[in-house]
Short mmCIF file of C-alpha atoms in Angstrom, two decimals:
data_model
loop_
_atom_site.label_atom_id
_atom_site.label_comp_id
_atom_site.label_asym_id
_atom_site.label_seq_id
_atom_site.Cartn_x
_atom_site.Cartn_y
_atom_site.Cartn_z
CA UNK A 1 0.02 -0.03 0.02
CA UNK A 2 3.01 2.41 0.89
CA UNK A 3 4.32 2.03 -2.88
CA UNK A 4 0.82 2.65 -4.09
CA UNK A 5 0.49 5.94 -2.15
CA UNK A 6 3.82 7.09 -3.27
CA UNK A 7 3.45 6.59 -6.89
CA UNK A 8 0.31 8.26 -7.49
CA UNK A 9 -0.09 11.97 -8.29
CA UNK A 10 -2.07 14.31 -6.11
CA UNK A 11 -3.43 17.74 -6.72
CA UNK A 12 -2.09 20.39 -4.01
CA UNK A 13 -3.11 23.66 -3.80
CA UNK A 14 -0.53 26.51 -2.75
CA UNK A 15 -0.69 29.96 -3.15
CA UNK A 16 -3.81 29.84 -5.47
CA UNK A 17 -2.19 27.62 -7.90
CA UNK A 18 -3.15 23.90 -8.26
CA UNK A 19 -0.20 21.28 -8.82
CA UNK A 20 -0.08 17.80 -9.61
CA UNK A 21 2.47 16.03 -7.50
CA UNK A 22 3.87 12.79 -6.16
CA UNK A 23 4.61 12.99 -2.48
CA UNK A 24 8.20 12.67 -1.19
CA UNK A 25 7.21 10.74 1.95
CA UNK A 26 4.12 9.58 3.56
CA UNK A 27 3.08 8.44 7.14
CA UNK A 28 -0.01 7.58 9.07
CA UNK A 29 -0.95 9.87 11.95
CA UNK A 30 -3.40 8.41 14.39
CA UNK A 31 -4.00 10.16 18.07
CA UNK A 32 -5.47 7.73 20.63
CA UNK A 33 -8.77 7.26 20.40
CA UNK A 34 -9.42 9.25 17.13
CA UNK A 35 -9.50 7.88 13.44
CA UNK A 36 -6.49 8.18 11.30
CA UNK A 37 -5.11 10.14 8.58
CA UNK A 38 -2.26 9.50 5.88
CA UNK A 39 -0.29 12.59 5.70
CA UNK A 40 1.94 13.18 2.67
CA UNK A 41 5.18 15.55 2.11
CA UNK A 42 5.29 17.31 -1.54
CA UNK A 43 8.24 19.54 -2.72
CA UNK A 44 6.60 22.36 -4.92
CA UNK A 45 8.35 23.54 -8.04
CA UNK A 46 9.76 26.36 -6.39
CA UNK A 47 11.44 24.33 -3.74
CA UNK A 48 9.02 24.86 -0.86
CA UNK A 49 7.82 21.84 1.04
CA UNK A 50 4.14 21.16 2.12
CA UNK A 51 2.11 18.67 4.11
CA UNK A 52 -1.18 17.61 3.28
CA UNK A 53 -3.81 15.24 4.55
CA UNK A 54 -4.32 12.78 1.36
CA UNK A 55 -6.70 9.84 2.96
CA UNK A 56 -8.38 9.29 5.85
CA UNK A 57 -8.47 5.79 7.59
CA UNK A 58 -11.82 4.18 8.95
CA UNK A 59 -12.33 4.14 12.48
#
C-alpha cells in the first residue's frame, strides 16, 4: 500500500495555484482514540515543502 501511495499523483493547492505532484514521503498519523489520517509531504516546483492530508482511515 505504501508504494501505491508514493507512486500516485495528487492535486496540491498552494498560493492559489493547483499542482499535480507525487509525495516525497507519507506517514500515518493516528492520535489515541481518534480515526487516523495519511499525511504526505510534497515538494513544490519553487522548492518549498508542504504537508497535506491525502486519505482518512476508517475508525
